[in-house]
Coordinates of C-alpha atoms and ligand atoms in Angstrom, one line a residue:
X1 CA 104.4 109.2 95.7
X2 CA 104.0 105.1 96.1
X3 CA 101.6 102.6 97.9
X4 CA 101.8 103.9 101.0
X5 CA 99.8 107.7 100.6
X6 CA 97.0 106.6 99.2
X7 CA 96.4 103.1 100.0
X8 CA 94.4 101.8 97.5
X9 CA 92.6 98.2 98.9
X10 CA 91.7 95.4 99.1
X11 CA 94.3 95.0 95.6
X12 CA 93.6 91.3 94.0
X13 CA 96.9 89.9 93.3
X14 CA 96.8 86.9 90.9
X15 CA 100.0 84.9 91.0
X16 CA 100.7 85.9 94.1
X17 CA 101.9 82.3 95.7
X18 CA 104.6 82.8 93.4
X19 CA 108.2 84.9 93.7
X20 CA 107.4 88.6 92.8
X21 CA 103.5 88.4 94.3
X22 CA 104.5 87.2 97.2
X23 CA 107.1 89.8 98.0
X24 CA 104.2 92.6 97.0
X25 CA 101.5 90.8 99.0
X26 CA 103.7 91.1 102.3
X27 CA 104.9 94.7 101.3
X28 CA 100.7 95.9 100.2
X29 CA 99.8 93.7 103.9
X30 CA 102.9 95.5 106.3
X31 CA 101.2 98.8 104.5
X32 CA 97.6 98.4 106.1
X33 CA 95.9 96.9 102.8
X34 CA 94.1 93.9 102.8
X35 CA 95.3 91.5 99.8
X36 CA 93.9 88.5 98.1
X37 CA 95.4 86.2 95.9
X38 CA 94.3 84.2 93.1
X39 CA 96.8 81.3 92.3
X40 CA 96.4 78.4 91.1
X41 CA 99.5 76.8 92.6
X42 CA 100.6 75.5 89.1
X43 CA 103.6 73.3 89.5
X44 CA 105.6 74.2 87.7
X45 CA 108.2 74.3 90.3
X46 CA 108.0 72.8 94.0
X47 CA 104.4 73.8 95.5
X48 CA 105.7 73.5 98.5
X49 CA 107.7 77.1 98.2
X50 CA 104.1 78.8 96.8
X51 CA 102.6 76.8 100.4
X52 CA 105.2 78.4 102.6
X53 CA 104.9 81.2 101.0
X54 CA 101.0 81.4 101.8
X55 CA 101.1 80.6 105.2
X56 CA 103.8 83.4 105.8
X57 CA 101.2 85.8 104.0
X58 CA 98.7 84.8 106.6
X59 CA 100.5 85.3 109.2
X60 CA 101.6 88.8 108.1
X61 CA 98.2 89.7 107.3
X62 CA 95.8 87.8 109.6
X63 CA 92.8 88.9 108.4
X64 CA 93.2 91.0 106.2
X65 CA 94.4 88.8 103.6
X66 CA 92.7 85.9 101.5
X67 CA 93.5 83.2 99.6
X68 CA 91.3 81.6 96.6
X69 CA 93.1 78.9 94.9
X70 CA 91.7 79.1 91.1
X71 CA 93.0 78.9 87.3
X72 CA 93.0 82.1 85.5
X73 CA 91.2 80.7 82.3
X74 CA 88.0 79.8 84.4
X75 CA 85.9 82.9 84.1
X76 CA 84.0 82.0 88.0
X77 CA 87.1 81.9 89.9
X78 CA 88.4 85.7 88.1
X79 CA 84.7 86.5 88.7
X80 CA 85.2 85.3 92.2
X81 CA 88.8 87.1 92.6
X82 CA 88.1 90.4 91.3
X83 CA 85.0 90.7 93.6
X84 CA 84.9 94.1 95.4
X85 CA 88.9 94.4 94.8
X86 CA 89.8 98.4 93.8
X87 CA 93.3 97.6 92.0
X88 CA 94.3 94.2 90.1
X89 CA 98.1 93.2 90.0
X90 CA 98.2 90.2 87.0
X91 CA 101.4 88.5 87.8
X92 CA 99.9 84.7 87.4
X93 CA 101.7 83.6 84.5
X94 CA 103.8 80.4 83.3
X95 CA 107.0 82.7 83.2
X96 CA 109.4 80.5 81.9
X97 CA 111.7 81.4 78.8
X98 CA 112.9 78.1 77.9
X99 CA 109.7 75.9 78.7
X100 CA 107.8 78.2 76.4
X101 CA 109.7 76.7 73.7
X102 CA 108.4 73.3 74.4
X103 CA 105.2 74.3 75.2
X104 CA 104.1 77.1 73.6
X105 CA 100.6 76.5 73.2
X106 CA 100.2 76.0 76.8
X107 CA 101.5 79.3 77.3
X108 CA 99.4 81.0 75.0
X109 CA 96.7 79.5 77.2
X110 CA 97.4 80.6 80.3
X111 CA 98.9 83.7 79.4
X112 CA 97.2 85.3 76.8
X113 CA 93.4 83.6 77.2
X114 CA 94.1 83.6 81.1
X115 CA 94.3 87.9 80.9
X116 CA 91.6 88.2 78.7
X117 CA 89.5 85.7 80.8
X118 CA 90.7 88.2 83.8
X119 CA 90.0 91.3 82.1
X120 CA 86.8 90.3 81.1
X121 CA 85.7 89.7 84.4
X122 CA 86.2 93.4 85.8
X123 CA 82.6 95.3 85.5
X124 CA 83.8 98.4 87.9
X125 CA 85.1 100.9 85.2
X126 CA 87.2 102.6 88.7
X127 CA 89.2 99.3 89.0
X128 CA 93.1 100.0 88.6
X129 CA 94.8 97.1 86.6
X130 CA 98.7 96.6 86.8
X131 CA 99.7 94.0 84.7
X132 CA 103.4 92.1 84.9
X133 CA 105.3 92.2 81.5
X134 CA 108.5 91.6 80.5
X135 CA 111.5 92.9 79.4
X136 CA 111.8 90.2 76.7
X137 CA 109.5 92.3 74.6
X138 CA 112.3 93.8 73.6
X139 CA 113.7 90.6 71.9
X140 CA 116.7 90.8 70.3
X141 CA 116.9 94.6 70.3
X142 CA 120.6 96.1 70.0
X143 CA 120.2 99.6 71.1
X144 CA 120.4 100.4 74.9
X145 CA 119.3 100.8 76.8
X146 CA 116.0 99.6 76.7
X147 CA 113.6 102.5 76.5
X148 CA 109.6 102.0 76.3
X149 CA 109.4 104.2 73.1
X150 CA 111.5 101.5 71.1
X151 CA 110.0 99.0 68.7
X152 CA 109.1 95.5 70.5
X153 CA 107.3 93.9 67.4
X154 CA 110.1 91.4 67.4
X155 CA 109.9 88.7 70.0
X156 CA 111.9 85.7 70.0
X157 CA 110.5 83.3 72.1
X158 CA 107.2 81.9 72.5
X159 CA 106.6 83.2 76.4
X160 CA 107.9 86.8 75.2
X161 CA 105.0 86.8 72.1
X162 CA 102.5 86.0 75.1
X163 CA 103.7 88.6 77.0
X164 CA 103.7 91.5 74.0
X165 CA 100.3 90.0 73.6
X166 CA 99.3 90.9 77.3
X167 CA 100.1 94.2 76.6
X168 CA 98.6 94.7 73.5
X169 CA 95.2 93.1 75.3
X170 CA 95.6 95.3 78.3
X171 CA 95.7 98.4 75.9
X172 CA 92.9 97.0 73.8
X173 CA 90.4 96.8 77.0
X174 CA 91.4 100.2 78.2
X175 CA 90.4 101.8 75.4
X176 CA 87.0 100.2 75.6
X177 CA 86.4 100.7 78.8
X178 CA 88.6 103.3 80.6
X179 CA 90.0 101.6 83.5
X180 CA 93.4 102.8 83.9
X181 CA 95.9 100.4 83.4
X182 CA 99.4 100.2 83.7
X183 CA 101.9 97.4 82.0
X184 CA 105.5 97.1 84.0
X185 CA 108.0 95.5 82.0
X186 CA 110.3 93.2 84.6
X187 CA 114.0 93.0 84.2
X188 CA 115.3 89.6 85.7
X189 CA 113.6 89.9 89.1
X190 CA 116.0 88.1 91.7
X191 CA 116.4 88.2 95.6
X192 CA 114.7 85.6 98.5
X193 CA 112.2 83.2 97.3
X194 CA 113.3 83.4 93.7
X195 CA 111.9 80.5 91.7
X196 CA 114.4 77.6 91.8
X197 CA 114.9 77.6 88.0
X198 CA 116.2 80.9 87.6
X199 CA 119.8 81.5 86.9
X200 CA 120.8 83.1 90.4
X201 CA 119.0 80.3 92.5
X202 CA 120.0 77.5 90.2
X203 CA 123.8 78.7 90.3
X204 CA 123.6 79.2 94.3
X205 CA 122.4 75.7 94.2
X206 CA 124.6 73.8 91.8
X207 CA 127.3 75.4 93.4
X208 CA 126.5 74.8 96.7
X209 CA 126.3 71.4 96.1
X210 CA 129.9 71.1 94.2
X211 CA 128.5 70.5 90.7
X212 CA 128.9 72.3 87.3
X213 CA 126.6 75.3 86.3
X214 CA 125.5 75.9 82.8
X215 CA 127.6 78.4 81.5
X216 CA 125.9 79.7 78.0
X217 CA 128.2 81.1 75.2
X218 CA 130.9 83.1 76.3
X219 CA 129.9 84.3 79.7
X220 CA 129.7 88.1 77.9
X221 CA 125.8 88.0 77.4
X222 CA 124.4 90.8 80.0
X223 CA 121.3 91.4 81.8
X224 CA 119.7 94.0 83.8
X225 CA 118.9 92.2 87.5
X226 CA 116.5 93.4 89.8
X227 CA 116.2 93.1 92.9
X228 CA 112.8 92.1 94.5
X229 CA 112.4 94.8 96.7
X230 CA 113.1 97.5 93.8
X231 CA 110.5 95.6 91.5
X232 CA 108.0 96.0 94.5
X233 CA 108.4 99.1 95.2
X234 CA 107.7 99.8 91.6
X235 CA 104.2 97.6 91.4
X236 CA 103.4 99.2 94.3
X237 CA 103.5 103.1 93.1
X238 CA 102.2 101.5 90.0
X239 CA 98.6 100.7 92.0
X240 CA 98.0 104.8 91.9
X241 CA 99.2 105.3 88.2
X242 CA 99.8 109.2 87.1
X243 CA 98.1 108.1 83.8
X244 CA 95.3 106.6 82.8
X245 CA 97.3 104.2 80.7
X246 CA 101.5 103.6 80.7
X247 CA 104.1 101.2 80.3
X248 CA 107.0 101.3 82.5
X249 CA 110.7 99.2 82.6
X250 CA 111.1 98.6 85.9
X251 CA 114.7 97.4 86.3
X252 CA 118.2 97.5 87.9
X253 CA 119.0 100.0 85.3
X254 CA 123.0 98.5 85.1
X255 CA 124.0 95.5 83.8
X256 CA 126.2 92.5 85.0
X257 CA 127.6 89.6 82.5
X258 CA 127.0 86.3 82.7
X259 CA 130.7 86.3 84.0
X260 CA 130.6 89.0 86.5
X261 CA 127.2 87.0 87.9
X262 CA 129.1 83.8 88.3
X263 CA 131.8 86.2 90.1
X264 CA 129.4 87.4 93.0
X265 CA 128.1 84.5 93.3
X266 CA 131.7 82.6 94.3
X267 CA 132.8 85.6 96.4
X268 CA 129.0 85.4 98.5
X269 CA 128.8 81.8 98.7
X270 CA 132.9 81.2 99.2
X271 CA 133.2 78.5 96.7
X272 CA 134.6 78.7 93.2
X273 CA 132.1 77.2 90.5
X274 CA 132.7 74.4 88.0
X275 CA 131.7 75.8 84.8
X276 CA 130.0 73.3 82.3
X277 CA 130.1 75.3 78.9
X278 CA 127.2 75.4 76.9
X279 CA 126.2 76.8 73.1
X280 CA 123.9 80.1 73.3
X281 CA 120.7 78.8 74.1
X282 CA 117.8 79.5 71.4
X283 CA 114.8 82.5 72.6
X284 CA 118.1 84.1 74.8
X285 CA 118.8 87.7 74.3
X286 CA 122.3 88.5 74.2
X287 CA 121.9 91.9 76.6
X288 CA 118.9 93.7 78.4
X289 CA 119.1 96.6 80.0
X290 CA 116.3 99.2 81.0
X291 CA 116.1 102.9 80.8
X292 CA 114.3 103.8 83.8
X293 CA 114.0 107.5 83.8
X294 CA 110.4 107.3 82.7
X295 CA 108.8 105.2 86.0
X296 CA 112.1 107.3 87.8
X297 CA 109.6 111.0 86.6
X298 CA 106.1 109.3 87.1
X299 CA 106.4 106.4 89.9
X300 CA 109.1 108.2 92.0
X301 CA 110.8 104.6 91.0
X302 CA 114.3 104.5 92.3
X303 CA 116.3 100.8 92.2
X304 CA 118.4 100.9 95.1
X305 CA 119.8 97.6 95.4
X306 CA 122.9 97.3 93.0
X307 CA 123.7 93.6 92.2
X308 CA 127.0 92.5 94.3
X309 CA 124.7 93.4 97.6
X310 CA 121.4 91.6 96.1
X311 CA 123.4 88.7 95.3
X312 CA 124.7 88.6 98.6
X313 CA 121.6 89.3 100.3
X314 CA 120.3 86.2 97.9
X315 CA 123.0 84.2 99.5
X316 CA 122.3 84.6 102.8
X317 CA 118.8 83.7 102.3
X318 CA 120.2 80.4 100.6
X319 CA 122.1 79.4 102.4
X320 CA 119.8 79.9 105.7
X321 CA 117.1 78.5 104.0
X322 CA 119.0 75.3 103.0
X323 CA 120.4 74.5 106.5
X324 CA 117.3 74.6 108.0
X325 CA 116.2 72.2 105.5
X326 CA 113.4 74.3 103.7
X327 CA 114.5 73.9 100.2
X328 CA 116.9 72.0 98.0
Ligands
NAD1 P1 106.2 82.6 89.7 O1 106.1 81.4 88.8 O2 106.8 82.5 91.0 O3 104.7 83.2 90.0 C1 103.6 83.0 89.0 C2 102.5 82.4 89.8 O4 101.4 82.3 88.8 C3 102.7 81.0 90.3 O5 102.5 81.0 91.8 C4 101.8 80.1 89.6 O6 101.2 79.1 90.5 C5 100.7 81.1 89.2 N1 100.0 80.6 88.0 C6 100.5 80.0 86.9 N2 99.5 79.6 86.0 C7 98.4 80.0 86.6 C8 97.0 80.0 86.2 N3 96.6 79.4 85.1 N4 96.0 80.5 87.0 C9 96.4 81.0 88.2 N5 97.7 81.1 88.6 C10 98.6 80.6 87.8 O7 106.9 83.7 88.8 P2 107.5 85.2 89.2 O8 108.9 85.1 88.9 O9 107.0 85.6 90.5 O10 106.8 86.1 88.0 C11 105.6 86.8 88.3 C12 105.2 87.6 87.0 O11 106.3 88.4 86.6 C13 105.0 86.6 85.8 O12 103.9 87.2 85.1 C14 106.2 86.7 85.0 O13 106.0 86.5 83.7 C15 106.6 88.2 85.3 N6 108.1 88.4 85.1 C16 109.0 87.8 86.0 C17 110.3 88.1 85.9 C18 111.3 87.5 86.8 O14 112.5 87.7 86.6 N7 111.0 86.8 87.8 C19 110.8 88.9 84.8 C20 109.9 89.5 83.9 C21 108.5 89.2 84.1

């Protein structure tokens, strides 16, 4: 099962300048499909790594892959996008936690109007929609792991709410007009080309450079990580879904603490860190973790990479990027 039998394309990926679409565009290209992308470079963090990251897609895919530079909320650049595509993969999104706290009516905009604006721009009932959720539905949920079944009516963050809503849209538009649609809930997605904000990147960073890393609460809080590959993968299978409508966790399906993170992250980079401690920061979660025996049975999903190798691997990236001079 996966991408690679039936080869579904072209596949529109929106977002995918950014981290995870940019790993998938490369993956859907190196397959034989031919990809394009509607982004529209937000900057939310350096434009320069969504650049780089288009002109290695070009080169991977020659011409086979496309690039339209548009905002999701304008309806003639989704109309544009969606043009003739045979599978959708909605990844453009603001997708950060912590901004959406500050700014949550922007991110109502984007991502809740931006995927409606999308949606309603698809005429071809045969289209395939995959649409990048989050594990933060899950909110403040105690009992793990994380299975798709359990009750996500309890958000606590203003970019979680807009991602519950994505799903309940998605759902809403399937049942009115059949398309088959699948929602992947994301467990922090890490690995090369992560965005610069993230823990993993920020730490490799901060470190790097000899100054203290935030270090929330107690250092006990856990999460799932992903690596980028595994979450590919997953999307990928996703494109040819068994049902005509699912939701699937797609993550590392352990989990590390805050603590054991800061660990791998000394032993890959060879520095100790300088820990600046910090309160528990408002809209965290004090543990995800997925259940992934459901997109295990119906994607053939499987995460492979375990965390002390993908934070290595993470490292090496890093650190190669950064002495050539590419990023910060
Ligand atoms: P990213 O920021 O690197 O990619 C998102 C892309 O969307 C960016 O390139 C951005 O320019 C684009 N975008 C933003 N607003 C847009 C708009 N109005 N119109 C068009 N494009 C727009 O983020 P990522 O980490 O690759 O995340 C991809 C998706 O996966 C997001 O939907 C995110 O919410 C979801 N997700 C990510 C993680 C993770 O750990 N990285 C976890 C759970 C869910």
């Amino acid at each position: 099962m996966g991408y690679q039998d039936t080869a579904v394309s072209p596949v529109l990926i929106t977002g995918g300048a950014g981290f995870i679409g940019s790993h998938l565009a490369e993956r859907l290209l190196a397959a034989g499909a031919s990809v394009r992308v509607l982004d529209s470079l937000d900057p939310y963090y350096d434009v320069r790594l969504k650049q780089a990251n288009l002109a290695r897609l070009a080169t991977v895919g020659g011409g086979r892959f496309e690039f339209q530079q548009g905002d999701l909320r304008d309806a003639a650049a989704c109309g544009r996008a969606v043009a003739g595509v045979r599978a959708v993969v909605h990844l453009a999104a603001l997708a950060g936690v912590r901004p959406s706290i500050a700014d949550p009516v922007r991110y109502m905009d984007v991502n809740v109007t931006g995927t409606q604006t999308l949606l309603s721009q698809i005429a071809d009932p045969a289209v395939v929609f995959v649409f990048g959720s989050s594990s933060s539905v899950y909110g403040g949920n105690t009992k793990v792991p994380f299975a798709e079944a359990d009750n996500v009516d309890r958000p606590i963050s203003p970019y979680a709410a807009s991602k519950k809503a994505g799903e309940l849209i998605v759902h809403a538009w399937h049942h009115l007009r059949g398309n088959p649609v699948a929602s992947l809930r994301f467990f922090t997605v890490y690995g090369p080309r992560q965005r610069p904000e993230m823990a993993i990147h920020q730490f490799a960073r901060l470190i790097t450079d000899g100054k203290p890393i935030p270090f929330f609460g107690d250092g006990s809080s856990r999460r799932d990580y992903t690596y980028v590959d595994d979450i590919v993968a997953g999307v990928a299978a996703a494109i040819t879904p068994p049902r005509p409508f699912a939701v699937y966790n797609l993550g590392g399906s352990a989990t590390t603490s805050l603590a054991e993170l800061v660990a791998h992250l000394e032993r890959a980079l060879g520095r100790k860190a300088e820990l600046q401690r910090l309160p528990d920061q408002p809209g965290d979660v004090p543990i995800t973790f997925a259940d992934v025996a459901l997109a295990e049975r119906e994607l053939g999903y499987q995460p492979r990479v375990g965390v002390a190798e993908g934070v290595e691997r993470f490292c090496r990236w890093y650190l190669a990027e950064k002495q050539a001079g590419r990023i910060a």
